[in-house]
Every structure is written in structure tokens, then in C-alpha cells.
XYZ file of N, CA and C in Angstrom:
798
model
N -99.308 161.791 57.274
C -99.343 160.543 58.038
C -100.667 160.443 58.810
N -101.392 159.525 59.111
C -102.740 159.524 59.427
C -102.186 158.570 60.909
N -103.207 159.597 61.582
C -102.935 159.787 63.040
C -103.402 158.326 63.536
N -102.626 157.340 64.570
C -102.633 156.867 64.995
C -101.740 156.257 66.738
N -102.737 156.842 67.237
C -102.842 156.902 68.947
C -103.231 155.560 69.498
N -102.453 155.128 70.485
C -102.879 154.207 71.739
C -103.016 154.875 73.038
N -103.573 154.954 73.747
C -104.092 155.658 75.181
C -104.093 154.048 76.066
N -102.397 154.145 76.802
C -102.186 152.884 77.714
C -102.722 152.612 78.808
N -103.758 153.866 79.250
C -103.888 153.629 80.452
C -105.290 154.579 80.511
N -106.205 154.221 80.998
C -107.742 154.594 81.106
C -108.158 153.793 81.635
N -109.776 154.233 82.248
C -110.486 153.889 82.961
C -111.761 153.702 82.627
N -112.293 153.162 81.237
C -113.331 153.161 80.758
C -114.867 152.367 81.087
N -114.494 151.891 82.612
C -115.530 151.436 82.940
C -116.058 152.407 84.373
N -115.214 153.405 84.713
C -115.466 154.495 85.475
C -117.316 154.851 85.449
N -117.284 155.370 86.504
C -119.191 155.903 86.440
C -119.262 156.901 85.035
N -118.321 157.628 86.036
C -118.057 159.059 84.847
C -118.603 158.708 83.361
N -118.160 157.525 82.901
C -118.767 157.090 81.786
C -119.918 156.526 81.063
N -120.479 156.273 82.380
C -122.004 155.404 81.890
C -122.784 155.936 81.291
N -122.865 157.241 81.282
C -124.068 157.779 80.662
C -124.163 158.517 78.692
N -122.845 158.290 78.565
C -122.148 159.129 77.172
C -121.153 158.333 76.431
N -120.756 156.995 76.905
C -119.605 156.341 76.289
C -119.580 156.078 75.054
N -120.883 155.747 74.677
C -120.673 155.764 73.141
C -119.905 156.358 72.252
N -120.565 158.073 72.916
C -120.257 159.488 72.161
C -118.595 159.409 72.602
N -117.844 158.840 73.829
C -116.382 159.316 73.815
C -115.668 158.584 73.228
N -116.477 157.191 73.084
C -115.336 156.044 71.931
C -115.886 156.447 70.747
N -116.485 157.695 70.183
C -116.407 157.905 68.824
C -115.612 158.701 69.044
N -115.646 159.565 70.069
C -114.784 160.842 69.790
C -113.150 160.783 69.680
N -113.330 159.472 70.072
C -111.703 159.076 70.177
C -111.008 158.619 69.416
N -112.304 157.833 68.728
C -111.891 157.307 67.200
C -111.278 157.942 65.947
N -112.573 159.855 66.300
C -111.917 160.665 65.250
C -111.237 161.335 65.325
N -110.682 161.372 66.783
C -109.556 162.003 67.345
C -107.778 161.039 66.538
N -107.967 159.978 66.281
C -107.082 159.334 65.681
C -106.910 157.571 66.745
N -107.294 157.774 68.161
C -107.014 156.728 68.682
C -107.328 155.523 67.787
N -106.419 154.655 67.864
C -106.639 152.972 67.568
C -107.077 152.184 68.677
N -106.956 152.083 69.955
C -106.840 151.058 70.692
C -106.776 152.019 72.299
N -107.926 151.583 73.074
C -107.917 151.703 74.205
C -107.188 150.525 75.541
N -106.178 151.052 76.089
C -106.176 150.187 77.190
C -106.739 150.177 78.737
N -107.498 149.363 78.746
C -108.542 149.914 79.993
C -108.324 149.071 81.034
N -108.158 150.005 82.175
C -107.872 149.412 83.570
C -108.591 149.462 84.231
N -108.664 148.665 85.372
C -109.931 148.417 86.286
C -108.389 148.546 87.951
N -109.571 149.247 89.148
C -108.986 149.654 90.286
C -109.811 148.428 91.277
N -110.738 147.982 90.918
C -111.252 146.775 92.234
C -112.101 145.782 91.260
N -111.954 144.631 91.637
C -112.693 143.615 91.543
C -114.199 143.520 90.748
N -114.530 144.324 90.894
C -115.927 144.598 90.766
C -116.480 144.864 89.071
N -114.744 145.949 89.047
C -115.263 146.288 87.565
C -114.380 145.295 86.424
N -113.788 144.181 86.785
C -113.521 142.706 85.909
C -114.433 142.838 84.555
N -115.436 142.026 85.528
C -116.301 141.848 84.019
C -117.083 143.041 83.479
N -117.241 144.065 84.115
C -117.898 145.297 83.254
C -116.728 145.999 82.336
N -115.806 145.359 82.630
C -114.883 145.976 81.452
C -114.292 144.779 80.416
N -114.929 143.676 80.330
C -114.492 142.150 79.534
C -116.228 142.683 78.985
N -116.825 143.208 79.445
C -118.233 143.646 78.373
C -117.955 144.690 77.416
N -117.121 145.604 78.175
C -116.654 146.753 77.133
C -116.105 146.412 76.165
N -115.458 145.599 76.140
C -114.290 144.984 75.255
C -115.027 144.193 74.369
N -116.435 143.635 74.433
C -117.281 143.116 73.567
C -117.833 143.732 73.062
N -118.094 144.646 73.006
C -119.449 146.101 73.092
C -118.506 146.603 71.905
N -117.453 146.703 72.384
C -116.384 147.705 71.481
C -114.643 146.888 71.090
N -115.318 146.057 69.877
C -114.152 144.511 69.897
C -113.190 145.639 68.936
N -112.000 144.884 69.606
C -110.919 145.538 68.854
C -110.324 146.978 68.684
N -110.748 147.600 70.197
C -110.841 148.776 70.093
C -110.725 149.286 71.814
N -111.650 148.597 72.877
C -111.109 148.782 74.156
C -110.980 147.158 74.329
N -109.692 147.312 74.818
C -108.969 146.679 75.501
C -108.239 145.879 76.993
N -109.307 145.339 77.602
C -109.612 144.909 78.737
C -108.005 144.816 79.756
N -107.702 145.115 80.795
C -106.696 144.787 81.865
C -107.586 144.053 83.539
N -107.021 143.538 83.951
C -107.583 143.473 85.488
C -106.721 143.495 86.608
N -106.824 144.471 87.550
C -105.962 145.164 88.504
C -106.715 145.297 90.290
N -106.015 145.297 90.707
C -106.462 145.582 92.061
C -105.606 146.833 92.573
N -106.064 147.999 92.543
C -105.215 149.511 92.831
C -104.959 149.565 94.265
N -103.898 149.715 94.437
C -103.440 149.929 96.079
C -103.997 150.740 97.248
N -104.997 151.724 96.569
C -106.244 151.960 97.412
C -107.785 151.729 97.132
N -108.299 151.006 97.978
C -109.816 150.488 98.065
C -110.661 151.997 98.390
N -112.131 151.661 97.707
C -113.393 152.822 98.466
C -113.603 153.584 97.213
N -114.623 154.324 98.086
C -114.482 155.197 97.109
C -114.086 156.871 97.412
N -114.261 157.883 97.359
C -113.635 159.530 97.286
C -113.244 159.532 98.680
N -114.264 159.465 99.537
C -115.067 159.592 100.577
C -114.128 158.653 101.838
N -114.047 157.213 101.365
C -113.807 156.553 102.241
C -112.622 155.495 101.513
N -111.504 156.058 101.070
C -110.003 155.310 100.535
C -109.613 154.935 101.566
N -108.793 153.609 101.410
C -108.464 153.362 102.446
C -107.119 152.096 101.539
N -106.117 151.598 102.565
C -104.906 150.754 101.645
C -105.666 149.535 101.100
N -105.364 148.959 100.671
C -105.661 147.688 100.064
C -105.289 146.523 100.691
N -106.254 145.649 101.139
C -106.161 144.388 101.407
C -105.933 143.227 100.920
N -105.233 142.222 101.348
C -105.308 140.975 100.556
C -106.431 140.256 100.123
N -107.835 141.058 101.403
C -109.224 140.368 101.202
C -109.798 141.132 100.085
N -109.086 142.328 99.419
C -110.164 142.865 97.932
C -109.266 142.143 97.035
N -108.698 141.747 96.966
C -108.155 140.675 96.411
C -108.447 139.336 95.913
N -108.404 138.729 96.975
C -108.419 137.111 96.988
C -109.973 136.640 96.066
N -110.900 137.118 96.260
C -112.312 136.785 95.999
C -112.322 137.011 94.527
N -111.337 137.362 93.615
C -111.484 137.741 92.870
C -110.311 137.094 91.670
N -109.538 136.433 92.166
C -108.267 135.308 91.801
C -108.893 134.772 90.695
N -110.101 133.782 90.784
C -110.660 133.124 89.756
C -110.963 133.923 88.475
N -111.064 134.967 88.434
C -111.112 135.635 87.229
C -110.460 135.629 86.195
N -109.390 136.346 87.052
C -107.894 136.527 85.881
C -107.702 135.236 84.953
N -107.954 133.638 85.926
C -108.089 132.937 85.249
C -109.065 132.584 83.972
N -110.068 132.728 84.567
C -110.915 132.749 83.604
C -111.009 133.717 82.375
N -110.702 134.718 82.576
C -110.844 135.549 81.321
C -108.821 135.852 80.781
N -108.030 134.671 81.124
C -106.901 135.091 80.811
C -106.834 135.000 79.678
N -107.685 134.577 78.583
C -107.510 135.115 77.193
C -108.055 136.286 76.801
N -108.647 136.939 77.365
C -109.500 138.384 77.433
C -108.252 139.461 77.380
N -107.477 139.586 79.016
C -107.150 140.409 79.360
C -105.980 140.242 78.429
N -105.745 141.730 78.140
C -104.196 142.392 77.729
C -103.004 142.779 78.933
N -103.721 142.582 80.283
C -102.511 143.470 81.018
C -102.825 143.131 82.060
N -101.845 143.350 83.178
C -102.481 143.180 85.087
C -102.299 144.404 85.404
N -103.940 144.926 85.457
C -103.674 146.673 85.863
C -104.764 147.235 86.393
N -105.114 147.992 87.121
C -103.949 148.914 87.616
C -103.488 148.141 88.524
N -102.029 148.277 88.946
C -102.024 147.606 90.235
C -100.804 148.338 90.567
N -100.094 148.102 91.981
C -98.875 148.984 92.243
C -98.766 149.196 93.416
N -98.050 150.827 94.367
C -98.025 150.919 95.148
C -98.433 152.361 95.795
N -99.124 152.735 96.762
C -99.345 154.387 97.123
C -99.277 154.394 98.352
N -97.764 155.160 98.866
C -97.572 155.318 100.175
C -97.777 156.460 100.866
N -99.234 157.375 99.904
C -99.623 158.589 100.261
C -99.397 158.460 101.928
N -99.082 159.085 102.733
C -99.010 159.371 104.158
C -100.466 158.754 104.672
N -101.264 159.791 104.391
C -102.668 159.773 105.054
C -103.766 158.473 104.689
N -103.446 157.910 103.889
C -103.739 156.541 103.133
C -102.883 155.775 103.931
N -101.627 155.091 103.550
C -100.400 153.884 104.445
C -100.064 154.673 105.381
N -100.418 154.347 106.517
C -99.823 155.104 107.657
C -99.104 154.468 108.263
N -99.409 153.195 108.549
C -98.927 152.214 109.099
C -97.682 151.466 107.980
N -96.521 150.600 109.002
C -95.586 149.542 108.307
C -96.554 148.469 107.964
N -97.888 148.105 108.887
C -98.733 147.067 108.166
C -99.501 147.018 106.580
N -99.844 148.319 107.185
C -100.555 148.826 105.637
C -99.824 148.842 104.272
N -98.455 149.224 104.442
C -97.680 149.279 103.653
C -96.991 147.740 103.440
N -96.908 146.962 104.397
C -96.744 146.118 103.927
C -97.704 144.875 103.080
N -98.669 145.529 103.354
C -99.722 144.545 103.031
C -100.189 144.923 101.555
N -100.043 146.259 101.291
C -99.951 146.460 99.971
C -98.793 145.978 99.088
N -97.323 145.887 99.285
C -96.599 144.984 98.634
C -96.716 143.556 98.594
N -97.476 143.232 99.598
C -98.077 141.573 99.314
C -99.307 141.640 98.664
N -100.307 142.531 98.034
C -101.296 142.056 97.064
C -100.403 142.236 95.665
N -99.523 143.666 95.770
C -98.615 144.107 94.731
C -98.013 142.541 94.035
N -97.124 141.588 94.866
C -96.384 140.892 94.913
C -97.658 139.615 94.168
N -98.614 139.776 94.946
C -99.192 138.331 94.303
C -100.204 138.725 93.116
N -100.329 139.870 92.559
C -100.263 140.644 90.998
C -99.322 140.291 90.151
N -98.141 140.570 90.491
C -96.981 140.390 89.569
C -96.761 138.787 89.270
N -97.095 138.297 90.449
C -97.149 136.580 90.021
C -98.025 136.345 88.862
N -99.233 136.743 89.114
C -100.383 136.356 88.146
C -99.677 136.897 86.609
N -99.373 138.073 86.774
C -98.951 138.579 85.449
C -97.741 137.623 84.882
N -96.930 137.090 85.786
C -95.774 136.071 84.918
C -96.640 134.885 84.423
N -97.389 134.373 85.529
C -98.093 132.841 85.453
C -98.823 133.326 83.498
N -99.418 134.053 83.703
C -99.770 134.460 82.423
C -99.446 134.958 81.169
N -98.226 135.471 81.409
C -97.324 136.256 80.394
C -98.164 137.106 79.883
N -98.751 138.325 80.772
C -99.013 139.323 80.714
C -98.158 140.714 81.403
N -98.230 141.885 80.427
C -97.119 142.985 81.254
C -98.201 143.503 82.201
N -97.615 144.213 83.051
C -98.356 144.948 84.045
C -98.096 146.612 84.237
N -99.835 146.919 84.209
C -100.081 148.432 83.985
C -100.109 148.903 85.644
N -98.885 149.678 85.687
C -98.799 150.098 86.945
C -98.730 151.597 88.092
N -99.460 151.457 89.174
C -99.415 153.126 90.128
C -98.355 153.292 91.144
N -97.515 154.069 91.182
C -96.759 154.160 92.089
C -96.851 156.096 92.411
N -97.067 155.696 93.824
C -97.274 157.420 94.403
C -96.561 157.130 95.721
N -95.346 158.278 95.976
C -95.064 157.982 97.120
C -93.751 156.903 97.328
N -93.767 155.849 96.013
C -93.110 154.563 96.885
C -92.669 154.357 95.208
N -91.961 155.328 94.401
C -91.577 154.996 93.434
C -90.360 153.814 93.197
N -89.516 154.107 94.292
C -87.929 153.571 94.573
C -88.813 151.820 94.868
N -89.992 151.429 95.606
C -90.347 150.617 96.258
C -90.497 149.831 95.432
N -91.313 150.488 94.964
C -91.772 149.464 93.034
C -91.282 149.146 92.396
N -90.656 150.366 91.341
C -89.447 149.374 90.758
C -88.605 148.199 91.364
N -88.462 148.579 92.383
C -87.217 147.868 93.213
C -88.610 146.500 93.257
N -88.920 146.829 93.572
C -90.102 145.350 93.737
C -90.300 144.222 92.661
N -90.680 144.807 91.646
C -90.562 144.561 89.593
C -89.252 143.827 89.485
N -88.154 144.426 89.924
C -86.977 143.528 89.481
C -86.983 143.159 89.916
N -86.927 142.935 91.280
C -86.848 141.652 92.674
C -87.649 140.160 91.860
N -89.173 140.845 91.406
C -90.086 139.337 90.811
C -89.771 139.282 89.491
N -88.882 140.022 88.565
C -88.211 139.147 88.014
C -89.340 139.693 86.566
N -89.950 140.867 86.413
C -90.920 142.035 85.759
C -89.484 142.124 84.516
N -90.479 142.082 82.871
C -89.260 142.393 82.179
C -90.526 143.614 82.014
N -91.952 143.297 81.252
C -92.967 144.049 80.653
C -93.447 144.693 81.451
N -93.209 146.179 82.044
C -94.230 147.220 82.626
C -94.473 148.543 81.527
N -95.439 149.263 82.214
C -95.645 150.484 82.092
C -96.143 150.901 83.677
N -94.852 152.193 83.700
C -95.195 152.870 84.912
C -96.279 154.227 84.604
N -97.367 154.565 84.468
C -98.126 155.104 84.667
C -98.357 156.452 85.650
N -98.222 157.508 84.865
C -98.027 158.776 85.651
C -97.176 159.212 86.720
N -95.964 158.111 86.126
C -94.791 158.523 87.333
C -94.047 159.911 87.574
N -93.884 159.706 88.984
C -93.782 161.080 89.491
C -92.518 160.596 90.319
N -91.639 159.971 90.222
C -90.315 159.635 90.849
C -89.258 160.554 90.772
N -88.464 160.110 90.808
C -86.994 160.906 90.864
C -86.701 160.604 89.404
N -85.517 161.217 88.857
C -85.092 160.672 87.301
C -84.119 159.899 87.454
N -83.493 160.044 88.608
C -82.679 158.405 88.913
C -83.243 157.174 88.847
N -84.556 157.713 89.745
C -85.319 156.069 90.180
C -85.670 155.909 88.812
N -86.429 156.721 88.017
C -86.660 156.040 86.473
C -86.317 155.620 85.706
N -84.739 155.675 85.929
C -83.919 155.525 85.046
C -83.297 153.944 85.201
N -83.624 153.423 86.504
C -83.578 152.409 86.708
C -84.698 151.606 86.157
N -85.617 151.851 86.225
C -87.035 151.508 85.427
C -86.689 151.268 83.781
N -86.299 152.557 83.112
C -85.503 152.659 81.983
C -84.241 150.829 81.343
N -83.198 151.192 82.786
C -82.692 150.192 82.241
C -82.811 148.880 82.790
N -84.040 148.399 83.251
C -84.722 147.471 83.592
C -86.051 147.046 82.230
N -86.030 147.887 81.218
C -86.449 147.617 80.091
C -88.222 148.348 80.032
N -88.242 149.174 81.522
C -89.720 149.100 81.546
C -89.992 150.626 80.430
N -91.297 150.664 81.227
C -91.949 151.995 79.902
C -92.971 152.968 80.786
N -92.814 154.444 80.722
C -93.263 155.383 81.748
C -94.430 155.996 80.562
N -95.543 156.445 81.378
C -96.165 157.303 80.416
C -96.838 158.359 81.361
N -97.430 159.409 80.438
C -97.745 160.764 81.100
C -98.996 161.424 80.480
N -100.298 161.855 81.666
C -101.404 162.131 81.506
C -101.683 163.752 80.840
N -102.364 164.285 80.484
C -102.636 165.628 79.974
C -102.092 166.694 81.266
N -102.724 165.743 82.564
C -102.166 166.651 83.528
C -101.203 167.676 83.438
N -99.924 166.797 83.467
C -98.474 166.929 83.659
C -98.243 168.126 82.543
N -98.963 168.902 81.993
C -98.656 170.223 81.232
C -98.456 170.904 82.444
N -99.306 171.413 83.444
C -99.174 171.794 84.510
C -97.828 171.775 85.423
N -96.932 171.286 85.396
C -95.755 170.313 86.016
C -95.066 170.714 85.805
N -94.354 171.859 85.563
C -92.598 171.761 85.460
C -91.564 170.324 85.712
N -91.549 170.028 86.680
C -91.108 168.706 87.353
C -91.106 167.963 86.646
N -92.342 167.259 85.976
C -92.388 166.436 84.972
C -91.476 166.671 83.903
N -91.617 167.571 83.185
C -90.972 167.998 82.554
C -89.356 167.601 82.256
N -88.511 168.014 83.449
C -87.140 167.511 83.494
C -86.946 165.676 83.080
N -88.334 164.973 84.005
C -88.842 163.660 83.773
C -88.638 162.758 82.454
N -89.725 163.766 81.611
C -89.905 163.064 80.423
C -88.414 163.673 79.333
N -88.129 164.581 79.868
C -86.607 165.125 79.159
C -85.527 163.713 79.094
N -85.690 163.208 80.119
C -84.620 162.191 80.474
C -85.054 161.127 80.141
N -86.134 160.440 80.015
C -86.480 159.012 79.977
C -86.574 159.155 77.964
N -85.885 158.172 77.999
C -85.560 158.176 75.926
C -86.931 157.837 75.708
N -87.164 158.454 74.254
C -88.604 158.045 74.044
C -89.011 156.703 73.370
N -87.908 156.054 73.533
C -88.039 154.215 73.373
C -88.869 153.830 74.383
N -88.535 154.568 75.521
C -89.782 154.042 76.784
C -90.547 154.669 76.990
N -91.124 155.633 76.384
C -92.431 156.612 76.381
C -93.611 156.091 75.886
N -94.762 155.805 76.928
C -96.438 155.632 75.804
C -96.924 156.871 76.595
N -98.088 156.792 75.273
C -98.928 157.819 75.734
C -100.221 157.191 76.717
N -101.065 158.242 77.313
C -101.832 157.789 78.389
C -103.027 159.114 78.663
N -104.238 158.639 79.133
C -104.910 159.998 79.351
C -105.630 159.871 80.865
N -105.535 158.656 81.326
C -105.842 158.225 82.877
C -107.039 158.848 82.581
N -108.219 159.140 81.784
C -109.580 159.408 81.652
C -110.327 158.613 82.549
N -110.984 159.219 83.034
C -111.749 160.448 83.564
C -110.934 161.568 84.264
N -109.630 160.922 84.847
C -109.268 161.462 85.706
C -107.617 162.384 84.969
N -107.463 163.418 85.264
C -105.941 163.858 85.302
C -105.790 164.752 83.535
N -106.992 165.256 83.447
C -107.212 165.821 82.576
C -106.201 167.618 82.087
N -105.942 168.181 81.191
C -105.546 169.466 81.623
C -105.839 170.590 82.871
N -107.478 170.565 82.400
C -107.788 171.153 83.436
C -109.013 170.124 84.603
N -108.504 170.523 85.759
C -108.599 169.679 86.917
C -110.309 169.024 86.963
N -111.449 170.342 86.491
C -112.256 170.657 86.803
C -113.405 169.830 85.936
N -112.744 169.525 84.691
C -113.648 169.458 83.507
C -113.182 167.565 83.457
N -113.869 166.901 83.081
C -113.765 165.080 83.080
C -112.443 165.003 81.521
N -111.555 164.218 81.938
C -110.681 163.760 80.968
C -111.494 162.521 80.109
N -111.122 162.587 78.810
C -111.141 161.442 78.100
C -109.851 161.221 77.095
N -110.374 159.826 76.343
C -109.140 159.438 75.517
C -109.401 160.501 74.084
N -110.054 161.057 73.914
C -109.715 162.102 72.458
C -108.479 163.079 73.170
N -108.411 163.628 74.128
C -107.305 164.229 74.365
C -105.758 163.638 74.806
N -105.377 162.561 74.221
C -104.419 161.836 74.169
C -103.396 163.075 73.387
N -103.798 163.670 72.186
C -103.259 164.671 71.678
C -102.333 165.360 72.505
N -102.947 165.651 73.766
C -101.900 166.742 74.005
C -100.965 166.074 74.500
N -101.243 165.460 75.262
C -99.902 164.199 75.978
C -98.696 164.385 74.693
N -99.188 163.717 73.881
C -98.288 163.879 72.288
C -97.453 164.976 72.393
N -98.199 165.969 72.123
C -97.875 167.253 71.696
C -96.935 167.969 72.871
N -97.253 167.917 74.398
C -96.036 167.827 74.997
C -95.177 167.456 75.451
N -95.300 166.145 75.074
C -93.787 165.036 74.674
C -92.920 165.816 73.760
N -93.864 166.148 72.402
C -92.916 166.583 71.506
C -91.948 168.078 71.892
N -93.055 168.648 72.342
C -92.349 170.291 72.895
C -90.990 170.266 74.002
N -91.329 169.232 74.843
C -90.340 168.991 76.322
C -89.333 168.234 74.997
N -89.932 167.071 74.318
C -88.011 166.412 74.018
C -87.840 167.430 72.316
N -88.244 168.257 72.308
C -87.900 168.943 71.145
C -87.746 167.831 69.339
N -88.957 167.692 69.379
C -89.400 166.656 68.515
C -90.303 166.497 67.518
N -90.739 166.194 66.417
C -91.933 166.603 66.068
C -92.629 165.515 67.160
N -94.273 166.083 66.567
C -95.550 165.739 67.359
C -95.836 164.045 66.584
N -95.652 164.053 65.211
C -95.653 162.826 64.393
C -94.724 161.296 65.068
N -93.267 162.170 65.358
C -92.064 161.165 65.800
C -92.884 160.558 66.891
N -93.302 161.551 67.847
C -93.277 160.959 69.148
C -94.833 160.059 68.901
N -95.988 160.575 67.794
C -97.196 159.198 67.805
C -96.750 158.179 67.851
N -95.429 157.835 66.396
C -95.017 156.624 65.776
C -94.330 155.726 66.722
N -93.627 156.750 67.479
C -92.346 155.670 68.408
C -93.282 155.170 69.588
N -94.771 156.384 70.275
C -95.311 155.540 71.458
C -96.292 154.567 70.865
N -96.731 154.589 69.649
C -97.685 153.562 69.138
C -96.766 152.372 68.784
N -95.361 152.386 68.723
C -94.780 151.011 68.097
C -94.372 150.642 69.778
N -94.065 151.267 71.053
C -93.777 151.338 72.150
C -95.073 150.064 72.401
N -96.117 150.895 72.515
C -97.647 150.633 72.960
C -97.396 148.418 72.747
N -97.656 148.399 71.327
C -97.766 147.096 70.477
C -96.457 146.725 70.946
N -95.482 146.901 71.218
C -94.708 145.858 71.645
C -94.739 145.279 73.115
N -95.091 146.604 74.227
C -95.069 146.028 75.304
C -97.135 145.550 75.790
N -97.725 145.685 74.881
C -98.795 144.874 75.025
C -98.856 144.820 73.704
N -98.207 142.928 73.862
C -98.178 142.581 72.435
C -99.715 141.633 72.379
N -101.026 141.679 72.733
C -102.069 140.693 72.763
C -102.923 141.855 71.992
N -102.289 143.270 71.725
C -103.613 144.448 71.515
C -103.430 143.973 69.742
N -104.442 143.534 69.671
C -104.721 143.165 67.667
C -106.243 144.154 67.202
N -105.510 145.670 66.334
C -106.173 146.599 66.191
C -106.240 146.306 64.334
């Protein structure tokens, strides 16, 4: 069977990438990937990733997201309605571009939302994301750290049939609500590391499983830059945790992938 991978969730307009991208969307190519889905965390990187998607047609796959923390390493901080707003006209404009509303979500890391303001103010950019994504009939590629129960619970409240929860780290209750709310969880190279996970992806059926490599970031090892050629292992310990072949689990997250971003034409 000739390998065919979707990687739902990346970051291909990251710095990390400017200087070698060529060389990692080949490498990914002969790694087996079909189709990159690429998310953007602020405003900024919109159209440098609606260029990628020209640069590389039919192959990365544009989203636009506002991530629940602003800055950069140094200086994170919650997300405002003002990294937001300035940036509304886009989605419109390129709503035949984008495949997805992503990243977007919620992170109630402690030291990040400290405050009930902060936290609330991130479920109101959250909230006026999920609008855009209905107004559009686009699914939404989503972060939840911290505030797993919040999110979901948020998604059904607006009335969310199309997600992907993205490196969730919840309870297997809370996912399971996610589960029978129709959504779809996926898991980075990281999570080899994880026991925890583990029990995770045991439980969530692999009807709602995509694969994902969150490249640059969340790689096996911590130290060295993730990309989408290592989508593989994600695979490979899907298959080991649900006792599966490595083949089953490509076929079911690549038919997963194309249904819940049904705009990706590879």
C-alpha cells in the first residue's frame, strides 16, 4: 500500500522554517505525506501562509487562527480581543483560501490566565473564532491546555459539529464527550514520551483519530526541531497503543483527515 499521510496540524510558516523549507516539504513528500495543514498563532502570519499555499499548491494547506497566547518565548502573554479584531477582514477575504479556523482555542496555563479577566477574554476571542468558522463553513483546528472541560463545553454551546482537538491532554471523560459530539483528537511525536497519553488514545476510537506533528514544535526529542516527515511515528504509535497495524491506522486518519477538512483537494 503506498504511504499516504496528512499532518493536521503544523506550523509551516514558523521562523524555524525560513531558511530550509524547501528541503522539509520534500522531505515530507518522500516521507509519504499528501497534504499539509498549516496553522497560523497571530495575525501576522495570514498571508505568509496563503503564500505558502501558492509556493506549494495542493500540498500546504492554509488555516487562519488567533492562539490563545500572544508574544513571543520571552514575553506570552493571554490573548486579546485587540490581536484579533485588526485582522477580521482577512478571513474574509481569503475565505476561499483557507481550509480551517486555526489555531485557535483555550490555555488556562496558571502563569499565562491568571486572572477571571484574562480567562474570560480568551473565551470571547475563542467565541468570536467559532462564529467565523460557522459564518464560513469551515471546521476548526483547535488548543486547549488547562481548560479542556472549557472548550469542548464551549464547541457545543456554539453549536461546533467539525473540530480537531489538537494535542489534547484532557481527561478521557472530557474526550469522550468531544468523541460523542462528533469531534476528532490528534497526537504529536511528543506523546511517545507520555504514558498518560497513552490510556488517551487507547480510548478515543480511531474514527476520531488524525495524525499531527505540531512541527517545529513537540517533536520526539525535545531538543532537535520537529517536522512533517516524522508524522510516521505518530502512526506507528497509534498503532502500538491501539494494537493495530501501522497501515489501518494511515488509512482510517487519512479518510478521518478528508472528511473533517473536506476543502483539502490533494
Amino acid at each position: 500500500m503506498a504511504r499516504e499521510f496528512i499532518d493536521c496540524h503544523c506550523h509551516m510558516s514558523a521562523d524555524e522554517f525560513a531558511q530550509d523549507l524547501d528541503d522539509v516539504i520534500l522531505r515530507a513528500k518522500k516521507g509519504g505525506l499528501k497534504a499539509l495543514v498549516a496553522v497560523t498563532e497571530g495575525g501576522r502570519e495570514f498571508e505568509k501562509v496563503i503564500n505558502l499555499s501558492k509556493v506549494y499548491p495542493g500540498f500546504v494547506f492554509p488555516c487562519f487562527g488567533i492562539h490563545p497566547l500572544q508574544g513571543s518565548a520571552q514575553d506570552l502573554h493571554s490573548v486579546k480581543i485587540q490581536d484579533l479584531e485588526p485582522f477580521l477582514p482577512l478571513f474574509q477575504k481569503y475565505k476561499d483560501d483557507i481550509v480551517a479556523v486555526g489555531e485557535i482555542g483555550l490555555d488556562f496555563t496558571p502563569w499565562y490566565a491568571q486572572t477571571t479577566q484574562e480567562r474570560d477574554e480568551q473565551i470571547e476571542v475563542f467565541k468570536k473564532q467559532l462564529e467565523i468558522s460557522k459564518e464560513l463553513h469551515l471546521p476548526v483546528n483547535v488548543h486547549s491546555r488547562s481548560a479542556a472541560k472549557v472548550t469542548i463545553a464551549t464547541m457545543k454551546e456554539q453549536g461546533i459539529r467539525q473540530a480537531l482537538l489538537h494535542n489534547f491532554a484532557g481527561k478521557p471523560s472530557v474526550a469522550m464527550e468531544g468523541v460523542q459530539a462528533g469531534f476528532c483528537f490528534s497526537f504529536p511525536p511528543a506523546v511517545i514520551r507520555n504514558e498518560q497519553r497513552a490510556k488517551l488514545i487507547k480510548q478515543i476510537p480511531l474514527e476520531h483519530l488524525c495524525l499531527e506533528t505540531d512541527s517545529p514544535a513537540l517533536g520526539f526529542d525535545k531538543h532537535v526541531r520537529n517536522e512533517p516527515q516524522h508524522i510516521t511515528l505518530c502512526c506507528e504509535y497509534i498503532a502500538k497503543v491501539k494494537g493495530v497495524s501501522p497501515e489501518r491506522v494511515m488509512e482510517v486518519t487519512t479518510l478521518n483527515a478528508f472528511r473533517l477538512f473536506s476543502k483539502l483537494k490533494v
